[in-house]
mmCIF file of C-alpha atoms in Angstrom:
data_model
loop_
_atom_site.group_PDB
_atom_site.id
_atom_site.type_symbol
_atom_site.label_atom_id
_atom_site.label_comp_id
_atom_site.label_asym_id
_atom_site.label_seq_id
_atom_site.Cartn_x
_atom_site.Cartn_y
_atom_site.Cartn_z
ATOM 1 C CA UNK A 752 14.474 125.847 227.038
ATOM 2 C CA UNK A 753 11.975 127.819 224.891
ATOM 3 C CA UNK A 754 10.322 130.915 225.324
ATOM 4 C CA UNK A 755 8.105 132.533 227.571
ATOM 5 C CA UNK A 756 4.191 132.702 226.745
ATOM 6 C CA UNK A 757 3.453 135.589 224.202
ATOM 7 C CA UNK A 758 0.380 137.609 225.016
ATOM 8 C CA UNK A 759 -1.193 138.026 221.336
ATOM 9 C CA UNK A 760 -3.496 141.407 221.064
ATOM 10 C CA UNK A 761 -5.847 142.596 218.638
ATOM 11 C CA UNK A 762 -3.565 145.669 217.598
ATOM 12 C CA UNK A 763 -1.625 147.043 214.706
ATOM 13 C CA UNK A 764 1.243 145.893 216.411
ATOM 14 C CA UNK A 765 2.489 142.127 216.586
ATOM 15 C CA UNK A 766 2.278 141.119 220.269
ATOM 16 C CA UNK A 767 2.575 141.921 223.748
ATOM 17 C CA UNK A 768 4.950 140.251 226.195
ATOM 18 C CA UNK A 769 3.955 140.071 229.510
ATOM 19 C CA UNK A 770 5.876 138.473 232.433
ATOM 20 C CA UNK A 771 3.928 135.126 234.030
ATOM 21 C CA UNK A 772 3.159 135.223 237.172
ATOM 22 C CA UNK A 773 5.108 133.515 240.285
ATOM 23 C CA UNK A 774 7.850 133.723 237.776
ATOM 24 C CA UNK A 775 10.161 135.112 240.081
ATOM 25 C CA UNK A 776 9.909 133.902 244.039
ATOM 26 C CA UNK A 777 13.322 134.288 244.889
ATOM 27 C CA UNK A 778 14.847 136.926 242.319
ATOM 28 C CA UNK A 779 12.638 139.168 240.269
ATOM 29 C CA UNK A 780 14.169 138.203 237.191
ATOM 30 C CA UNK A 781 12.592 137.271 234.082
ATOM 31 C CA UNK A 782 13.571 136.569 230.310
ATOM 32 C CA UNK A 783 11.708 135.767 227.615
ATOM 33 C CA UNK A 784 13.291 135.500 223.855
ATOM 34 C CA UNK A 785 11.328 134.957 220.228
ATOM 35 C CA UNK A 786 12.140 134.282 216.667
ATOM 36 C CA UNK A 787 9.859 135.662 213.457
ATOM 37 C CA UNK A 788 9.828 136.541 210.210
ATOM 38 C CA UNK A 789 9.668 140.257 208.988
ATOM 39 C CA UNK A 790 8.428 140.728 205.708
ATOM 40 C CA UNK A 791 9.907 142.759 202.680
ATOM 41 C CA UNK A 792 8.290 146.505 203.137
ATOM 42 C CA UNK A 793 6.680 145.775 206.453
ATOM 43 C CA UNK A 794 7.510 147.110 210.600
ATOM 44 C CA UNK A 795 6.870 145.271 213.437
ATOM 45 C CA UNK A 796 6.522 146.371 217.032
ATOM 46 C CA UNK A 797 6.333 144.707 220.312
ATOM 47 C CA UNK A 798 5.011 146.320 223.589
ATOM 48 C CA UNK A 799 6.767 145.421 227.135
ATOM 49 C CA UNK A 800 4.794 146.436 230.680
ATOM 50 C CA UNK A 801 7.537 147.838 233.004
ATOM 51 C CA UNK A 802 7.572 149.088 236.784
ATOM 52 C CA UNK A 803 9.412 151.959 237.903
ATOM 53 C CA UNK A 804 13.509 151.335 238.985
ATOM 54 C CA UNK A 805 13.501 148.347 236.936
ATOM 55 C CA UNK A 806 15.968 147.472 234.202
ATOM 56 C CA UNK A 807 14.743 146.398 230.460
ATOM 57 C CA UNK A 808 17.814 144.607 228.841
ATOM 58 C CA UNK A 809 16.949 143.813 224.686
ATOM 59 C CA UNK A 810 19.384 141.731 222.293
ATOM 60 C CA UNK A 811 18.569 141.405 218.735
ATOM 61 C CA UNK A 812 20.575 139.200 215.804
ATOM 62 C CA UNK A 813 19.385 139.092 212.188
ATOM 63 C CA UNK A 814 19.532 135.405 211.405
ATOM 64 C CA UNK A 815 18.739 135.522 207.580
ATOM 65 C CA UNK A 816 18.031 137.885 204.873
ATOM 66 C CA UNK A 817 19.784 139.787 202.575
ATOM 67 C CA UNK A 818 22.386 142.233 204.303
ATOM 68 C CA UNK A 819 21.515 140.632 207.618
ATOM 69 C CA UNK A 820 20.295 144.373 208.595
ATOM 70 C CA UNK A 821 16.826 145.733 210.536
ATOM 71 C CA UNK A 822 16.159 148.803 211.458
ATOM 72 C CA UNK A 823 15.478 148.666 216.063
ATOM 73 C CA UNK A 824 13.321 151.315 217.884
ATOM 74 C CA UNK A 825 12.844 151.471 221.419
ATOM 75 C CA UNK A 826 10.400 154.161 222.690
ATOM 76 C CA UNK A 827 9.591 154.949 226.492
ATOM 77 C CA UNK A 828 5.559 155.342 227.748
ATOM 78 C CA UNK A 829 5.796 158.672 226.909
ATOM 79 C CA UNK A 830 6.670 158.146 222.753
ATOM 80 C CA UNK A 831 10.257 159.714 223.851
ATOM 81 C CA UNK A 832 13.149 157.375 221.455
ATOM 82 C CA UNK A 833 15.065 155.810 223.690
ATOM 83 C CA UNK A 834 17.078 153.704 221.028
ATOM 84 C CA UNK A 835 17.597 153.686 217.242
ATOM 85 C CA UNK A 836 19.421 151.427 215.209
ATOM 86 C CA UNK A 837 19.860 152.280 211.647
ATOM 87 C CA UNK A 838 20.416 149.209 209.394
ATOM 88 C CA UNK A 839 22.414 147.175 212.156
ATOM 89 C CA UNK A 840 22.455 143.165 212.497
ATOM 90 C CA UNK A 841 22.475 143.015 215.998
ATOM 91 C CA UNK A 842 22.260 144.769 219.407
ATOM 92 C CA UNK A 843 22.339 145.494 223.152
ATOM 93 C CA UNK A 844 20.504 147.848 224.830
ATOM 94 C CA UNK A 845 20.005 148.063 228.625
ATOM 95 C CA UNK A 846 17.375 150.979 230.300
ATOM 96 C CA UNK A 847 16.309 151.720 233.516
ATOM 97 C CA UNK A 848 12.591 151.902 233.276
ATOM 98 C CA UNK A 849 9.642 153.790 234.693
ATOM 99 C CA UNK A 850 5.488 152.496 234.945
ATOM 100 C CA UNK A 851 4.388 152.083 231.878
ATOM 101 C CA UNK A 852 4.489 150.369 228.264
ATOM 102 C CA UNK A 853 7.313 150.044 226.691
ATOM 103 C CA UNK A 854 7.721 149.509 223.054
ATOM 104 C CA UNK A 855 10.001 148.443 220.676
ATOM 105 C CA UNK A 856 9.832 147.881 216.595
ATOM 106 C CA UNK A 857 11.899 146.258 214.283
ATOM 107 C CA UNK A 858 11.893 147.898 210.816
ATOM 108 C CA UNK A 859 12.147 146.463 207.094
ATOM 109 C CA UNK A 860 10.615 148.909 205.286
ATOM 110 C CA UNK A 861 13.731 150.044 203.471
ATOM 111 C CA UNK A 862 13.761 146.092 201.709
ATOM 112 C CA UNK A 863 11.525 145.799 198.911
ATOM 113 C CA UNK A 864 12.330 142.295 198.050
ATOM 114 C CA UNK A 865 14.056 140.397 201.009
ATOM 115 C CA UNK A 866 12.332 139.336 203.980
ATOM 116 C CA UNK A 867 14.545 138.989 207.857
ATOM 117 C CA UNK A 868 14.396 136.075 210.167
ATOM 118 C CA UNK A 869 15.107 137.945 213.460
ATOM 119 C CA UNK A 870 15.659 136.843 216.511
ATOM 120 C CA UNK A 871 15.329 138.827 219.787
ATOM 121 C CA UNK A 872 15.922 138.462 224.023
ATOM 122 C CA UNK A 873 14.298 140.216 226.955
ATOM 123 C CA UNK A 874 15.506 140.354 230.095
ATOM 124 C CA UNK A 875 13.429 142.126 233.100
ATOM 125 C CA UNK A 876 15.088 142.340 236.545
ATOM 126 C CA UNK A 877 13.710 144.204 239.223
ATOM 127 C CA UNK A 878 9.961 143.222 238.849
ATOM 128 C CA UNK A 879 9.212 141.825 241.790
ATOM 129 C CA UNK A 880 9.141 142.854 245.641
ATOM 130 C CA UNK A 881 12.207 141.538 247.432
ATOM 131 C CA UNK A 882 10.242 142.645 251.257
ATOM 132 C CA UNK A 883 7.613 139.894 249.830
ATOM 133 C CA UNK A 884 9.301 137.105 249.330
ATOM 134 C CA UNK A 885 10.876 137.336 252.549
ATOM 135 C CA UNK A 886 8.217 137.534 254.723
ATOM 136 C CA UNK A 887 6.473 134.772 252.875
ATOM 137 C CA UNK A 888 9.913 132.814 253.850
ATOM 138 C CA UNK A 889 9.366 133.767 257.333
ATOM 139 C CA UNK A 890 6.554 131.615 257.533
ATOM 140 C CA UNK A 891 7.868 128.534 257.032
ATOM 141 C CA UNK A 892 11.776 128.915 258.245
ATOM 142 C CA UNK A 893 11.760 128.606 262.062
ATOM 143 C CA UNK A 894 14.911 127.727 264.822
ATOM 144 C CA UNK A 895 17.247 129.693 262.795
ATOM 145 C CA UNK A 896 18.935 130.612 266.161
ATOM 146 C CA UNK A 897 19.572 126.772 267.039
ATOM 147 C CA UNK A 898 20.738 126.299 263.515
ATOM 148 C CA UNK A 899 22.971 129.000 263.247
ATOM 149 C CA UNK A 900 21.338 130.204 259.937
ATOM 150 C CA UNK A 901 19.757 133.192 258.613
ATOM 151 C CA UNK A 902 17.318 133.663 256.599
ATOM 152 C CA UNK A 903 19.197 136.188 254.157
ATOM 153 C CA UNK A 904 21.769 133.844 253.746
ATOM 154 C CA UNK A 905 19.542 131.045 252.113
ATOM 155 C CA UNK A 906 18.104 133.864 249.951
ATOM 156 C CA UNK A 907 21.073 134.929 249.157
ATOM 157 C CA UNK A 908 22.319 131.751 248.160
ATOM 158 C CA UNK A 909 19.406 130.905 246.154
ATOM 159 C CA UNK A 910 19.458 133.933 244.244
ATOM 160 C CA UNK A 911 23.259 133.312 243.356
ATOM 161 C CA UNK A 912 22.294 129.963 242.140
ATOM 162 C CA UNK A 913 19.683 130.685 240.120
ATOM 163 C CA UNK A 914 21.038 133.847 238.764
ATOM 164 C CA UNK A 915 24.231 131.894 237.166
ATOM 165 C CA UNK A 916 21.671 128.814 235.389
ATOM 166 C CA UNK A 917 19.642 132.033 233.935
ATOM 167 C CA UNK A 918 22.800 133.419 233.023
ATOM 168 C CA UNK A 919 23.904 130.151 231.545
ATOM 169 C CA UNK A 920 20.134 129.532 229.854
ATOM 170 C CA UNK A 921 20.470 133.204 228.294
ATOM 171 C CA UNK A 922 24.224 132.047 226.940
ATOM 172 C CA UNK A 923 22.712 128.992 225.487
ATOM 173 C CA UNK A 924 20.020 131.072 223.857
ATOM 174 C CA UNK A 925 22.885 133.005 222.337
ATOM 175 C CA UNK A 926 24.874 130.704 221.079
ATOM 176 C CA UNK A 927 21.545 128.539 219.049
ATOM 177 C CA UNK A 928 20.969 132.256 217.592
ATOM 178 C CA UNK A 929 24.132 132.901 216.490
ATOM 179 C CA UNK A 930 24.413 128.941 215.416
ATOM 180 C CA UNK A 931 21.454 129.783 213.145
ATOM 181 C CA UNK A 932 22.467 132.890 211.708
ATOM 182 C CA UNK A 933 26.136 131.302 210.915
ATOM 183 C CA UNK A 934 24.388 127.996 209.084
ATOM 184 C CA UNK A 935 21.750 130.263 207.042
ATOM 185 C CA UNK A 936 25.070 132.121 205.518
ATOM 186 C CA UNK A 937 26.921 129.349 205.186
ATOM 187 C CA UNK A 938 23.667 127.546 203.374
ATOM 188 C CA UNK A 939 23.690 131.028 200.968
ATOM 189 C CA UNK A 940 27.367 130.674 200.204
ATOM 190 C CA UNK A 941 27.051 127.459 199.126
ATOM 191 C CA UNK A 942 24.074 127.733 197.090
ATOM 192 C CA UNK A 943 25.914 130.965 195.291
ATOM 193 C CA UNK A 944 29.172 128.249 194.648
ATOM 194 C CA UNK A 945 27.153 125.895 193.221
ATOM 195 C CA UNK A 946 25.727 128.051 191.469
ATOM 196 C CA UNK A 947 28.375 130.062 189.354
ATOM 197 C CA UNK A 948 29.963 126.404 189.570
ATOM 198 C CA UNK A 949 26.965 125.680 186.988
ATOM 199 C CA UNK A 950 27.903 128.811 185.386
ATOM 200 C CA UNK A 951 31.555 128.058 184.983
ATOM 201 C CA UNK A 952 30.813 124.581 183.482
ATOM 202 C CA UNK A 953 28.498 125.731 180.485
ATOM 203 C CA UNK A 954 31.114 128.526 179.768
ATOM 204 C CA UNK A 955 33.573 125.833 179.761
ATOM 205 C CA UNK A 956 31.578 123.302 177.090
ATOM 206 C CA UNK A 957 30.839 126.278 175.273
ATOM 207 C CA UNK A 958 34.110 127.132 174.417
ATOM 208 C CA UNK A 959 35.448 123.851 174.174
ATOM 209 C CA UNK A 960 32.248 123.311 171.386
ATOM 210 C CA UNK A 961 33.927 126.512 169.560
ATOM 211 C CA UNK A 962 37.363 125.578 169.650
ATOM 212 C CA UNK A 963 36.556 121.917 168.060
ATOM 213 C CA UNK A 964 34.126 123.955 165.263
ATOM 214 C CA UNK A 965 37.368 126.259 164.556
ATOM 215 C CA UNK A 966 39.724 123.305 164.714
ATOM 216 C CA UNK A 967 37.561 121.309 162.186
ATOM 217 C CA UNK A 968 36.762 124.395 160.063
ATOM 218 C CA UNK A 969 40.948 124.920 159.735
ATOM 219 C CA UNK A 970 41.475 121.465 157.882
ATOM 220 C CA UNK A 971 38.595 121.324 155.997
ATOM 221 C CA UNK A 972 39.471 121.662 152.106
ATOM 222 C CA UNK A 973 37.233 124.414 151.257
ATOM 223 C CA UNK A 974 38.114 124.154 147.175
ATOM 224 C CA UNK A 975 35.215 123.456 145.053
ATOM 225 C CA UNK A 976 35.965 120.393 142.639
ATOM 226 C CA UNK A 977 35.882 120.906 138.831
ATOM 227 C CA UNK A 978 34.246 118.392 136.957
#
């Protein structure tokens, strides 16, 4: 399943992730998750519209660069620092949110040469109106006194369902990032065995090319002949 729709903006930022809409009839849950490349020497931020008594849930994993390491700012509307992360390779942060924009930066300033694949996961619950959804499932759920059925059950049920396949899509999400990040150091280690393999070799036919000089130079008769 890939991600949400980005919302790109003209700003010095990178983008701005905003919910669709309709996302969420039945539970106001939303995630959304992205991959991208940081550059050596450069920051990147992100801005997240939140309502008030929500809940803003991050994850972050450095898939690739050297020292698999970012440095992760989360600020609130009001420019207050919620989070920071100095030099980690991944992270959880939950936050119970108020209106307003929420923003969040990922920082490679510190690297002068390497560049960071990093991966990141939102998860919003709480942004929709529960009251809503149930009258608009008043208007087509009728007899539930012959049937024996309320309505808060179905919603309930619903909600249970498709809580545990978003809980199951965000576990899937995981697991490809932290797939990733295991092949790119796997792909690093081998390239650095093959490498001082290489390494190991010429050393080897060097001295081998020395020992048969000093060999041959032992045995030869060095006497000049008189004539």
């Amino acid at each position: 399943m890939g991600p949400r729709p980005l919302l790109l903006v003209p700003l010095g930022c990178l983008a701005l992730l905003l919910p669709p809409p309709g996302a969420a009839e039945f539970s106001p849950s939303l995630d959304s998750d992205f991959t991208f490349t940081l550059p050596a020497g450069r920051k990147e931020c992100f801005y997240q519209p939140m309502r008030k008594e929500a809940s803003l849930e991050l994850e972050y994993q450095v898939l690739d660069g050297a020292g698999l390491d970012v440095d992760f700012h989360l600020l609130s509307p009001k420019g207050e620092t919620l989070v920071f992360d100095e030099r980690k390779s991944d992270g959880v942060h939950t936050v119970e949110t108020e209106d307003g924009d929420y923003m969040f930066c990922f920082d490679n300033t510190f690297s002068t040469i390497s560049e960071k694949v990093i991966f990141f996961e939102l998860i919003l619950d709480n942004m929709g109106e529960d009251g809503q959804d149930e009258e608009d499932w008043k208007k087509y759920v009728t007899g539930t006194d012959l049937l024996d059925m309320k309505l808060e059950d179905i919603l309930e049920s619903i909600n249970s369902v498709k809580a545990r396949l978003s809980k199951s899509v965000q576990i899937q999400t995981l697991l490809r990032a932290f797939e990733a990040r295991d092949r790119n150091i796997q792909e690093s280690n081998f390239d650095r065995v093959n490498f001082w393999s290489m390494v190991n070799l010429g050393v080897m036919v060097v001295v081998s090319a020395v020992q048969v000089y000093m060999l041959k130079s032992l045995f030869e008769d060095k006497r000049k002949s008189r004539t």
